[in-house]
Short mmCIF file of C-alpha atoms and ligand atoms in Angstrom, two decimals:
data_model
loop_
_atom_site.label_atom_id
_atom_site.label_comp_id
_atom_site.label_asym_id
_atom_site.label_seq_id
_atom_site.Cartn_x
_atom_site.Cartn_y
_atom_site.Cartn_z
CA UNK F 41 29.23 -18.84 -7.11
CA UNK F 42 27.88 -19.87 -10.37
CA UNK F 43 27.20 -16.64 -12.94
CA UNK F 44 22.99 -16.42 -13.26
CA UNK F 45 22.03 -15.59 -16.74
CA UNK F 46 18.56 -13.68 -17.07
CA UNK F 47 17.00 -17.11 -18.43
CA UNK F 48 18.30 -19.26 -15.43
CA UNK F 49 17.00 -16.16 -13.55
CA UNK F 50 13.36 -17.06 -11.34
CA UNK F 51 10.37 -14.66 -12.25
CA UNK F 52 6.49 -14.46 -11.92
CA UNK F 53 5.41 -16.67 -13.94
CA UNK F 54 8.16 -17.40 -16.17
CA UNK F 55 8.33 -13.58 -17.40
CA UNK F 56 4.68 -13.33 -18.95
CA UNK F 57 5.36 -10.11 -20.27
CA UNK F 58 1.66 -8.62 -20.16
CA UNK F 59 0.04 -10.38 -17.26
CA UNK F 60 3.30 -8.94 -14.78
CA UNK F 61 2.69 -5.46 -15.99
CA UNK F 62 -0.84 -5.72 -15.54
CA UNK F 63 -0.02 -7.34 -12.25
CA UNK F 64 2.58 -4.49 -11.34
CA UNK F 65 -0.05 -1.68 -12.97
CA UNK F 66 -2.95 -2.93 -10.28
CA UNK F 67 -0.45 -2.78 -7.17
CA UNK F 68 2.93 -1.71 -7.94
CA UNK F 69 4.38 -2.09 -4.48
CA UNK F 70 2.21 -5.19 -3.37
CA UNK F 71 3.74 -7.27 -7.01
CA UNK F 72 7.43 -5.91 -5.92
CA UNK F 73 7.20 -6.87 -2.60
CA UNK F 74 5.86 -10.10 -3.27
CA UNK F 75 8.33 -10.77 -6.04
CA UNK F 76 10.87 -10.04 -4.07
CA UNK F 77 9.96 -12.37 -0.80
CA UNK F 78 9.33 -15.25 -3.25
CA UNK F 79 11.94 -14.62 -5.72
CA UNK F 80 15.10 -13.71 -3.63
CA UNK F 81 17.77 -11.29 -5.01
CA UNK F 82 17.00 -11.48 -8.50
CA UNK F 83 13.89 -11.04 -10.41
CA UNK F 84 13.38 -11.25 -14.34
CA UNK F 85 10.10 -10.07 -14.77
CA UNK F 86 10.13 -9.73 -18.37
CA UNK F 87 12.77 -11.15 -20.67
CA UNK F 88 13.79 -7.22 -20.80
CA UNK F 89 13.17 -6.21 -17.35
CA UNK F 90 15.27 -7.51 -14.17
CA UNK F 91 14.23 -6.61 -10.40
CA UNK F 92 17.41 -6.71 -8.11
CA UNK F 93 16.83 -6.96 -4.21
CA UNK F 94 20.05 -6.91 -2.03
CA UNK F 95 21.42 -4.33 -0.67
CA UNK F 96 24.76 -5.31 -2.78
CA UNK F 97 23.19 -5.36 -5.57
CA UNK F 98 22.05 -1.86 -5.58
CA UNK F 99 25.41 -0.38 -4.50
CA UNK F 100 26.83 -2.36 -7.76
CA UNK F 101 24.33 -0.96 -9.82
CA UNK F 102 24.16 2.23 -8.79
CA UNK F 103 27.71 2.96 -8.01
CA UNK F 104 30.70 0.32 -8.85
CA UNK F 105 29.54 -0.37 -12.12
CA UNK F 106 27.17 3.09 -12.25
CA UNK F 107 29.13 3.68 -15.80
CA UNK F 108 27.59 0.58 -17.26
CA UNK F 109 24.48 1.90 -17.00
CA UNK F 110 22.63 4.74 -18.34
CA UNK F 111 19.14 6.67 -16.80
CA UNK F 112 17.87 7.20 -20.28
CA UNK F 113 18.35 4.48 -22.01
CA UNK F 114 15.10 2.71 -24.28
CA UNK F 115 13.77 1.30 -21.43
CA UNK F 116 13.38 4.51 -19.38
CA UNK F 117 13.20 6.78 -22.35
CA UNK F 118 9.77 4.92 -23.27
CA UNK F 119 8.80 5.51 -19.29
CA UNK F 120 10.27 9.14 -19.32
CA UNK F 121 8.03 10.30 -22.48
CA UNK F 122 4.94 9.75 -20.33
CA UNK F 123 6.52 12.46 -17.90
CA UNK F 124 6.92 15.22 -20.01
CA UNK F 125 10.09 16.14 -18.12
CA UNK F 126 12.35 18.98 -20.10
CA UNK F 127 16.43 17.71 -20.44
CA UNK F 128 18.27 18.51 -17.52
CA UNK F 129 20.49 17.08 -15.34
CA UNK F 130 18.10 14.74 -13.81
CA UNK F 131 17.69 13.47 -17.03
CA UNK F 132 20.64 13.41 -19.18
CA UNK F 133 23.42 11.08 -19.11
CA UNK F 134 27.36 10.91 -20.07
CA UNK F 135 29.39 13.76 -20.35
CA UNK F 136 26.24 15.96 -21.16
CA UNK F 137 25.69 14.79 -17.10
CA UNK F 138 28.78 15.87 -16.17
CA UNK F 139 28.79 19.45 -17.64
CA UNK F 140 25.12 19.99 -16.38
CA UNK F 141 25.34 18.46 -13.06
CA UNK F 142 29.08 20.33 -12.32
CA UNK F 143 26.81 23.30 -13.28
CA UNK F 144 24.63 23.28 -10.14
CA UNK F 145 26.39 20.94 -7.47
CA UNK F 146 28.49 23.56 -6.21
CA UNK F 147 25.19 25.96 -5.67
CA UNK F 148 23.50 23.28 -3.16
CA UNK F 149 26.36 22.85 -0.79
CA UNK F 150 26.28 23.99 2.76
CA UNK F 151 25.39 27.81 2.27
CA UNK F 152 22.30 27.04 0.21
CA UNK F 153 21.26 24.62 3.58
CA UNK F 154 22.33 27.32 5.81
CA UNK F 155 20.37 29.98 4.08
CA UNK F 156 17.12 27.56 4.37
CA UNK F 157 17.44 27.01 7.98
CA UNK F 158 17.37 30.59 8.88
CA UNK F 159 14.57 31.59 6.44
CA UNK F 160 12.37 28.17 7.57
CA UNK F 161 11.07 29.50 10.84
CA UNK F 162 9.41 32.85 9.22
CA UNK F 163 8.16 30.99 6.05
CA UNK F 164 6.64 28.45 8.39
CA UNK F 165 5.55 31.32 10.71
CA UNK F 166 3.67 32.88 7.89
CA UNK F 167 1.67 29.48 7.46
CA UNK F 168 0.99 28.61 10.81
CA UNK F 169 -0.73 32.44 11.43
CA UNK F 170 -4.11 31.28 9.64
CA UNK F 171 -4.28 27.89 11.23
CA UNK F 172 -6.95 27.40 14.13
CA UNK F 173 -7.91 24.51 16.30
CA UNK F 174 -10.83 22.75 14.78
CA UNK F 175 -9.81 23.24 11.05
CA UNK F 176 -9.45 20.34 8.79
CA UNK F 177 -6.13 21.36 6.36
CA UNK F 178 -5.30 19.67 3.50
CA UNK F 179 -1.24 19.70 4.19
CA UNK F 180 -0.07 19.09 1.16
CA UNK F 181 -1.27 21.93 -0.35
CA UNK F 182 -0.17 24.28 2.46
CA UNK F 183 3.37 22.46 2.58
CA UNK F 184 3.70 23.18 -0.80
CA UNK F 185 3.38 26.72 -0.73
CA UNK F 186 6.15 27.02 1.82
CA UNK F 187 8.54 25.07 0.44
CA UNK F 188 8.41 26.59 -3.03
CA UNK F 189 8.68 29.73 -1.73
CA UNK F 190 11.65 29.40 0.23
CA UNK F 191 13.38 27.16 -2.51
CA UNK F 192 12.70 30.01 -4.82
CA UNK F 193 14.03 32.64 -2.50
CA UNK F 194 17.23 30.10 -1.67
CA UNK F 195 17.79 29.56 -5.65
CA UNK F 196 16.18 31.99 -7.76
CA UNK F 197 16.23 35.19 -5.42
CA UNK F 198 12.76 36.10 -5.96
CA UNK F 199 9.73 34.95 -3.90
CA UNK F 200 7.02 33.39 -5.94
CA UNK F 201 3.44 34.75 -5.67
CA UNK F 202 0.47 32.40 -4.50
CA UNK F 203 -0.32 32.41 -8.39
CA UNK F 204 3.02 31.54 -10.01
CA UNK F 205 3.26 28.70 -6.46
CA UNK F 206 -0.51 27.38 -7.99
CA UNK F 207 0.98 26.81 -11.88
CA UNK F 208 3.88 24.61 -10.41
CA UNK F 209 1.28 22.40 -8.36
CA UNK F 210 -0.85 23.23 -11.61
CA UNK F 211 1.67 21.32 -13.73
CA UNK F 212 2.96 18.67 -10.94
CA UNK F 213 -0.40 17.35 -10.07
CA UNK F 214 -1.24 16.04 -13.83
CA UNK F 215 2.53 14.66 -14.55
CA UNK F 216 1.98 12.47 -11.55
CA UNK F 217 -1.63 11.63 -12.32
CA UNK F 218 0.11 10.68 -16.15
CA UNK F 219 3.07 8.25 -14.52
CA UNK F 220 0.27 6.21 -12.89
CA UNK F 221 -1.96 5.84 -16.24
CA UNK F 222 -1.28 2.15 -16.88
CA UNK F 223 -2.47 3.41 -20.67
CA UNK F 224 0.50 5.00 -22.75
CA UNK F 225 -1.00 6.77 -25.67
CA UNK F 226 1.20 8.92 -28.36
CA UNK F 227 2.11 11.74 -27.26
CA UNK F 228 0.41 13.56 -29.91
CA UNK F 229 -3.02 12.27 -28.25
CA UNK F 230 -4.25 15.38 -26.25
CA UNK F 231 -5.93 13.78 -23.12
CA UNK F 232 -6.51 15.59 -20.08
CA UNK F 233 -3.44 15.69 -18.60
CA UNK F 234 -1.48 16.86 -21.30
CA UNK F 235 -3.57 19.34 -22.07
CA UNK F 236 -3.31 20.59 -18.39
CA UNK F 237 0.38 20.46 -18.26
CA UNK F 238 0.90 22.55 -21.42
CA UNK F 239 -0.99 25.14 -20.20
CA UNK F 240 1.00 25.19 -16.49
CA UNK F 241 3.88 24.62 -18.25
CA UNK F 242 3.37 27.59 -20.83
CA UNK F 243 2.78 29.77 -17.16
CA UNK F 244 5.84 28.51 -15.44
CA UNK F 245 8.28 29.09 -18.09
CA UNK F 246 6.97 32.19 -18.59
CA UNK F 247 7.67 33.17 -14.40
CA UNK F 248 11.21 31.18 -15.50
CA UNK F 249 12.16 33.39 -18.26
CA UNK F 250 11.24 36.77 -15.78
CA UNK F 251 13.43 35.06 -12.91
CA UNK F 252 16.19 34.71 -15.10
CA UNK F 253 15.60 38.36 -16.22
CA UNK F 254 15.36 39.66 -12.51
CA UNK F 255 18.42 41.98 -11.33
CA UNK F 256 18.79 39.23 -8.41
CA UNK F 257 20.06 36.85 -11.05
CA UNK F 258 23.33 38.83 -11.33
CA UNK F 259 23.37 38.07 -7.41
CA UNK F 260 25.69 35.36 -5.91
CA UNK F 261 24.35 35.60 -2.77
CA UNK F 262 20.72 36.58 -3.46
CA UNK F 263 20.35 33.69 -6.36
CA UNK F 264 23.45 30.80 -6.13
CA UNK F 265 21.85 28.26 -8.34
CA UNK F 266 20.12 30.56 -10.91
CA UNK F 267 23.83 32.71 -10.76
CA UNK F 268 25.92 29.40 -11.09
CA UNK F 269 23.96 28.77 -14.25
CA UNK F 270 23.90 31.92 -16.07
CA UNK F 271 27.71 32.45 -15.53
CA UNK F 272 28.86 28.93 -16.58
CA UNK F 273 31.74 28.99 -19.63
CA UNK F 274 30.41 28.01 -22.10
CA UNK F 275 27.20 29.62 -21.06
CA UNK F 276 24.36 27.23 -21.29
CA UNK F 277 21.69 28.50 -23.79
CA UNK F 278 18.57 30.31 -22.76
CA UNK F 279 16.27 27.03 -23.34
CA UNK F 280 18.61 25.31 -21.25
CA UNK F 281 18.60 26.85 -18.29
CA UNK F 282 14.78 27.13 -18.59
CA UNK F 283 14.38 23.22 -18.39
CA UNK F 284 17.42 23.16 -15.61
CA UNK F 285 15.22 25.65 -13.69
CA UNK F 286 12.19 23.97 -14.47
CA UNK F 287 13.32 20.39 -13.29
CA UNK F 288 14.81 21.72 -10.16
CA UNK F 289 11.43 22.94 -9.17
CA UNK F 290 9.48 19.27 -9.96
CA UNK F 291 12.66 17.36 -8.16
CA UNK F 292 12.42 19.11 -5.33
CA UNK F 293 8.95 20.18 -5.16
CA UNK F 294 6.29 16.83 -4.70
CA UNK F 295 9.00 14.85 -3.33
CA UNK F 296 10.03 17.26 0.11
CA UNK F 297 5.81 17.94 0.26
CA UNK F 298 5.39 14.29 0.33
CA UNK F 299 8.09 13.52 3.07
CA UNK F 300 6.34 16.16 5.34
CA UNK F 301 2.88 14.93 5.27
CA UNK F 302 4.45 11.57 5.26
CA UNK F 303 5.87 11.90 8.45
CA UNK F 304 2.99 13.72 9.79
CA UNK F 305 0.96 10.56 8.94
CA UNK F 306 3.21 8.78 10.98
CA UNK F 307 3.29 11.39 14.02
CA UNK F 308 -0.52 11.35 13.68
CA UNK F 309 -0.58 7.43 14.37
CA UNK F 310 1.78 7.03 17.00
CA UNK F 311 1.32 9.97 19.52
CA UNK F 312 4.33 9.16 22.03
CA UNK F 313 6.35 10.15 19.09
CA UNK F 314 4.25 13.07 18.58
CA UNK F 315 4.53 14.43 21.72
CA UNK F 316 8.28 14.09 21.68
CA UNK F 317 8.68 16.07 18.65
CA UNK F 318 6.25 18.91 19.90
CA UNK F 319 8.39 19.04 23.15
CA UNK F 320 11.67 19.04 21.40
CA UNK F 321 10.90 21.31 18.74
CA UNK F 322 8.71 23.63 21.42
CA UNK F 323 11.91 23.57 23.61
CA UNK F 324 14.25 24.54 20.59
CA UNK F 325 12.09 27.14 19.29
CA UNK F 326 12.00 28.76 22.56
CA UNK F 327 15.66 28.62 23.19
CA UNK F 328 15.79 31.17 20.03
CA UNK F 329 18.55 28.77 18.54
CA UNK F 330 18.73 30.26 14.91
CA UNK F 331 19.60 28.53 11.89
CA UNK F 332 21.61 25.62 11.68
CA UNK F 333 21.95 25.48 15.89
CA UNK F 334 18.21 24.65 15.79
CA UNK F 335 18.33 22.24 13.21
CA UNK F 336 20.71 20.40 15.50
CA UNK F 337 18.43 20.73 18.82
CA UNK F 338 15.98 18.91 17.05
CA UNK F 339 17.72 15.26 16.94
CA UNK F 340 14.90 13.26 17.29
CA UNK F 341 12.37 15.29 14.68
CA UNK F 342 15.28 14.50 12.62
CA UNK F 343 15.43 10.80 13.20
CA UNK F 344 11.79 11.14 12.39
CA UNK F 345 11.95 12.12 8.79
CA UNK F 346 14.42 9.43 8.58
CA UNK F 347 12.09 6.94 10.00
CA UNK F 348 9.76 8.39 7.22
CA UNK F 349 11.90 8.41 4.85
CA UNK F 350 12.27 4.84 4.60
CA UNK F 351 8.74 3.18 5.44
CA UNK F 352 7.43 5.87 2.90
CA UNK F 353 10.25 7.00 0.95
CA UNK F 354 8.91 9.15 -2.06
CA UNK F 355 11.25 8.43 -4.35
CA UNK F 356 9.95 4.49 -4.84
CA UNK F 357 11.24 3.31 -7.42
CA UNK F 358 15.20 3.59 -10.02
CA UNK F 359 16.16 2.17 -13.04
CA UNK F 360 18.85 1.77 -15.03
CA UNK F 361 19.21 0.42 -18.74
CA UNK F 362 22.67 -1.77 -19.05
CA UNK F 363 24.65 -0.09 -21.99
CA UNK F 364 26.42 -3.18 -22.02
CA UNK F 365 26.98 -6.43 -20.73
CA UNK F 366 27.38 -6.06 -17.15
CA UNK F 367 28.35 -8.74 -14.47
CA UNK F 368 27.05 -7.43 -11.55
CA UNK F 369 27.37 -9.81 -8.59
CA UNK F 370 26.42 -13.27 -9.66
CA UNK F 371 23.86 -12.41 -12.45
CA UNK F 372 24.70 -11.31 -15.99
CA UNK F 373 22.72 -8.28 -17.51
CA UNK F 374 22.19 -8.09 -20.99
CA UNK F 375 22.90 -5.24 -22.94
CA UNK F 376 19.24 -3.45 -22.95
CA UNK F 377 18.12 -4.79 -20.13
CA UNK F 378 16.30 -2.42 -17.98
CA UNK F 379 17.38 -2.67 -14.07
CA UNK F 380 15.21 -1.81 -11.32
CA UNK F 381 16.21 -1.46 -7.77
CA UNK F 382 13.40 -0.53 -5.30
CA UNK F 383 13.53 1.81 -1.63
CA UNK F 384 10.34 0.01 -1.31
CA UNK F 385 11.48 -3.28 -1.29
CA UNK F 386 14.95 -2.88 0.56
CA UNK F 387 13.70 0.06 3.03
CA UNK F 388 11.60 -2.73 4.31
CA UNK F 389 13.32 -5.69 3.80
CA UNK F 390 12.91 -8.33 7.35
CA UNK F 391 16.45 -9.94 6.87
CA UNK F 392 18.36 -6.35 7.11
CA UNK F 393 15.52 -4.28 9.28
CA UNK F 394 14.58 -5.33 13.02
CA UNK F 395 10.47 -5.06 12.31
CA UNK F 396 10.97 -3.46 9.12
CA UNK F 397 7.26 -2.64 8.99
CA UNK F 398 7.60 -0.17 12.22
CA UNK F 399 7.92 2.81 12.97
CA UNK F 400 10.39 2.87 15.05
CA UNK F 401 12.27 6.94 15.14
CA UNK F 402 14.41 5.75 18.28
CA UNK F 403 16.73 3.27 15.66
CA UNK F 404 18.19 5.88 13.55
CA UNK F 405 19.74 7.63 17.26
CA UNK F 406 21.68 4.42 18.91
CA UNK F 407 24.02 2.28 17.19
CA UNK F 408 21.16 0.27 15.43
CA UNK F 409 21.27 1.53 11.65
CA UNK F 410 25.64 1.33 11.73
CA UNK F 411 24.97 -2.26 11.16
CA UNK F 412 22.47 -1.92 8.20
CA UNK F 413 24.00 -2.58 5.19
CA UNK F 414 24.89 -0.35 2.62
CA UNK F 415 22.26 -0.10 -0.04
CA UNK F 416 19.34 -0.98 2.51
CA UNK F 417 18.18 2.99 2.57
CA UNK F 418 18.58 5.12 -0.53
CA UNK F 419 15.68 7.75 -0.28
CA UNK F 420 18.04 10.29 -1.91
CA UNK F 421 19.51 7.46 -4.18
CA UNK F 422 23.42 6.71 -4.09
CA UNK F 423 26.26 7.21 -6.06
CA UNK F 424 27.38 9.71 -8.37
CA UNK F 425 23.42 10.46 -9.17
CA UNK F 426 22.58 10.94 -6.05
CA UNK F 427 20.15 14.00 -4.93
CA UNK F 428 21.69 17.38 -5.09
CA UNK F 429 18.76 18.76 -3.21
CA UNK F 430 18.88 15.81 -0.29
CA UNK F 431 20.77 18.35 2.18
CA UNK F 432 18.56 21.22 1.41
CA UNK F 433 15.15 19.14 1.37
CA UNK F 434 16.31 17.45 5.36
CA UNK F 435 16.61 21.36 6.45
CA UNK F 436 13.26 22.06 5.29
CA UNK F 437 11.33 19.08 6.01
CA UNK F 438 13.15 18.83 9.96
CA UNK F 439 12.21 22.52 10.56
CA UNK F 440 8.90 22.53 8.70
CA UNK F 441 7.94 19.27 11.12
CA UNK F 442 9.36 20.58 13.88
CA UNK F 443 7.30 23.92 13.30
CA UNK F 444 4.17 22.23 12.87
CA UNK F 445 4.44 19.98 15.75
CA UNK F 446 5.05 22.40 18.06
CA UNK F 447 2.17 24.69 17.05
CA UNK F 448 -0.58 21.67 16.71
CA UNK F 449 -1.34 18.37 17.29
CA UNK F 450 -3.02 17.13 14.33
CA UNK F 451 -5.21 14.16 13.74
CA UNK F 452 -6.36 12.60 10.51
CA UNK F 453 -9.71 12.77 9.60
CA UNK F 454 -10.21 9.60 8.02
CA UNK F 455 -7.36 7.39 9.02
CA UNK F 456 -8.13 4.54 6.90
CA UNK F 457 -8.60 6.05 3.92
CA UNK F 458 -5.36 7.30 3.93
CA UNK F 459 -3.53 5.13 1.21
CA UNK F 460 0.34 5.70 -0.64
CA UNK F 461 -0.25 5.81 -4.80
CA UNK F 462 2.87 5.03 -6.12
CA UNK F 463 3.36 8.01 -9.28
CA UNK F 464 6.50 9.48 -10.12
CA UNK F 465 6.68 10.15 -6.51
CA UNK F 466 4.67 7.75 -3.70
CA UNK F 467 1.96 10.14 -3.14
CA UNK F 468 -0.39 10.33 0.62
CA UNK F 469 -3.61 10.00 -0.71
CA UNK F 470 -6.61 11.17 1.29
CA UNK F 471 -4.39 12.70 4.09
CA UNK F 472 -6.74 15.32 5.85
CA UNK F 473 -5.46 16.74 8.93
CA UNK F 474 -7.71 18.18 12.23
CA UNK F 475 -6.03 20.55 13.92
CA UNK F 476 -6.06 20.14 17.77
CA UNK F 477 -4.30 22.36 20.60
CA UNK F 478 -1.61 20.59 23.00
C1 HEM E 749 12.53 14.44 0.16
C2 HEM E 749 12.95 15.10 -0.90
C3 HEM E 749 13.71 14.47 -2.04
C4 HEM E 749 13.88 13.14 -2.36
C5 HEM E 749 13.33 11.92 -1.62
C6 HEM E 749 14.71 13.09 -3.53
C7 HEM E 749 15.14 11.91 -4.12
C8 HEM E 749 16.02 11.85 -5.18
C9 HEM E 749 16.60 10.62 -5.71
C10 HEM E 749 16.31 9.21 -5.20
C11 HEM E 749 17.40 10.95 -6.74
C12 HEM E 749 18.25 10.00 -7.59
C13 HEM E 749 17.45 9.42 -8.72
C14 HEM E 749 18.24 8.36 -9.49
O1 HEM E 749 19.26 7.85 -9.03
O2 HEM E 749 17.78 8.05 -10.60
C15 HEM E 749 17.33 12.40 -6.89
C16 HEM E 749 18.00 13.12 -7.85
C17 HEM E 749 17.89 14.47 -7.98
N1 HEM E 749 17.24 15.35 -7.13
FE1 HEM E 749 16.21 14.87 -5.48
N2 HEM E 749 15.00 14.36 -3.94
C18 HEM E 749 14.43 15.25 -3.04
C19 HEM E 749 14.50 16.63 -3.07
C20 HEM E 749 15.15 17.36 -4.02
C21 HEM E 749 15.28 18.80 -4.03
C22 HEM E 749 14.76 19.75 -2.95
C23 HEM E 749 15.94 19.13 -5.19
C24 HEM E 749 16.33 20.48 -5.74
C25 HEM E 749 15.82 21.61 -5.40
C26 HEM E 749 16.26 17.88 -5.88
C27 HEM E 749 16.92 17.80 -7.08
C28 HEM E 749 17.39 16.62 -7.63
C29 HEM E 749 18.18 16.56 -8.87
C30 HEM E 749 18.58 17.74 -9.75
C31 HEM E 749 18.49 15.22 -9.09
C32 HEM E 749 19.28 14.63 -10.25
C33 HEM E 749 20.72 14.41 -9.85
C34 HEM E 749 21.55 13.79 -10.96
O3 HEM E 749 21.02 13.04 -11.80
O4 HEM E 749 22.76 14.07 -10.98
N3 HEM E 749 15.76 16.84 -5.14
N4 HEM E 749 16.50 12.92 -5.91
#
């Protein structure tokens, strides 16, 4: 097949630069999909800016020629200023990658899961105990206070307070509201968001610096990620681990709250499904199977979050910038030019998903999703890159569901109000839960 350059390559348009980014800005997911169903596999939408859509194409670009590309190039470094995220390993590239992500990948293997499935049931326990029939509950907010405690339990060794768990949603909340502005001012501009994230940021460094203090720090056991830091050769410098800390708490934090309430969206509209996860999770719970055995009774909550995963994955959205000239299938990149790949687009794509709009749990336990082709479903991205937390957010987000379900049935309040807004994460807007026995 003939090589595509990005000229010969279709677009909206013909690439009018401002009229496709107001176009994406008013409906980021409606302009992808449709670029994608009327453009094919690849998409220039700006003489700087290419959309890929097959499955291939994001295994190329996100693993073969991974190397070719880099997360922070000018491209993403103009998109990454607007999210005030500190260095880290989510956001460095290179060798500086390496050493940073070597750091901490050892830290989230299977213990770290382990340790989260038998600590889930009491954390969700201690949620569940002020929850009546009748109430309306904003789940978000109560997911979130969960799952940051037991993450900072699992990593830190020290349980957060319902003040230090309000300054991380203090300073997530306005990041996300900031990705979606459509407006990019200077950064010296001090408009509302900033101004709120400095001041949640000044709080949550400030619990950082007395967690890396604590005597659990000098803990294997107690604190694996926060130990695996601190006793790295060459040992990382005190602002350092700060932002590593600090990143791991955003990463995992909006993203595993948003895959909950996700899926409880989805449980909420189709009740068959519903009532299967309340029986299988009522059935495991009772059976006292601790830990990871109860994780593994619940196959079907499981399937799920997978389910939810990909018609609502919260991670939306990767790019890349090429460092070089990169042939990646039949196109040619440019040097500079800035890659996107979309869950969106392929989670749902018709020609690899039987009714990829759907909800349909019962594929991911047959044979169906063997045949789906790689690169079709990346919530936790793929490659090299991909999410050191993914094993430890499943644990959470299976037992947190299961938990839930089995307590409650819950309804939403105002179904059709309830609306994804694609920020740094793809966010459930408007996603009030009733709370109704069995
Ligand atoms: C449902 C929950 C989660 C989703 C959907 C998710 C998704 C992702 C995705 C798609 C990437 C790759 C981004 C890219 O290729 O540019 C990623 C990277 C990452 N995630 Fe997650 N994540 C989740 C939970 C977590 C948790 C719980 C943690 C840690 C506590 C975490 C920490 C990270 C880190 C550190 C990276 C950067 C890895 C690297 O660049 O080497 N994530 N995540």
């Amino acid at each position: 097949m003939a090589v595509r350059t990005l000229t010969e390559m279709p677009g909206p348009d013909g690439g009018r630069v401002l009229g496709n980014l107001t176009d994406f800005s008013a409906d980021p997911l409606g302009f992808l999909t449709q670029c994608a169903r009327q453009y094919g596999d690849a998409v220039r939408l700006s003489p700087k800016n290419v959309l890929l859509t097959s499955p291939g194409d994001a295994v190329r670009m996100l693993v073969d020629r991974g190397s070719d590309f880099v997360k922070q190039g000018p491209g993403t470094r103009r998109a990454g200023r607007r999210q005030s995220l500190p260095l880290s390993t989510m956001s460095s590239d290179g060798d500086e990658w390496k050493v940073r992500r070597g750091r901490i990948h050892g830290a989230f293997g299977r213990e770290l899961s382990a340790a989260a499935a038998a600590a889930m049931p009491d954390q969700a326990e201690r949620m569940l105990a002020s929850w009546r029939p009748g109430q309306v509950r904003d789940l978000q907010q109560d997911v979130s206070v969960v799952t940051l405690r037991l993450v900072t339990r699992l990593m830190f060794g020290v349980e957060y307070s319902d003040e230090e768990i309000a300054d991380v949603a203090g300073l997530v909340a306005p990041i996300m509201d900031l990705s979606t502005s459509p407006v990019v001012l200077p950064e010296w501009v001090p408009t509302p968001p900033k101004v709120r994230i400095r001041r949640h940021l000044k709080r949550v460094v400030r619990t950082l610096e007395q967690v890396t203090a604590s005597p659990a720090a000098a803990d294997p056991k107690a604190a694996p990620v926060l130990y695996a830091l601190l006793h790295d050769t060459p040992a990382p410098g005190r602002d350092e681990i700060r932002d590593e800390l600090a990143t791991l708490l955003m990463a995992g934090f909006e993203t595993t709250n948003d895959a909950v309430v996700w899926a409880s969206i989805l449980l909420a509209r189709h009740p068959e499904a519903a009532e299967r996860v309340h029986s299988e999770a009522e059935k495991a719970l009772s059976e006292d199977a601790g830990g990871m055995a109860l994780l593994n009774a619940m196959p079907f909550t499981d399937a799920v979050l997978r389910e939810s995963l990909r018609l609502y994955s919260p991670v939306w959205i990767t790019s890349r910038d090429a460092r070089v000239d990169v042939e990646l299938g039949d196109h040619l990149i440019p040097a500079g030019t800035t890659v996107t790949v979309s869950q969106w687009v392929n989670h749902r794509d018709p020609r690899h998903w039987r009714e990829a709009d759907a909800f349909l749990p019962e594929r991911w336990l047959g044979k169906e999703t063997s045949t789906i082709p790689r690169g079709s479903y990346f919530p936790f991205g793929l490659g090299p890159r991909t999410c050191v937390g993914a094993a430890l957010s499943t644990v959470e987000s299976v037992l947190l569901l299961g938990a839930i379900w089995s307590a409650h049935r819950l309804r939403l309040k105002n179904p059709d109000a309830v609306h994804p807004r694609p920020a740094l994460a793809l966010q459930p807007m408007n996603a009030e839960f009733v709370l109704e026995r069995w």
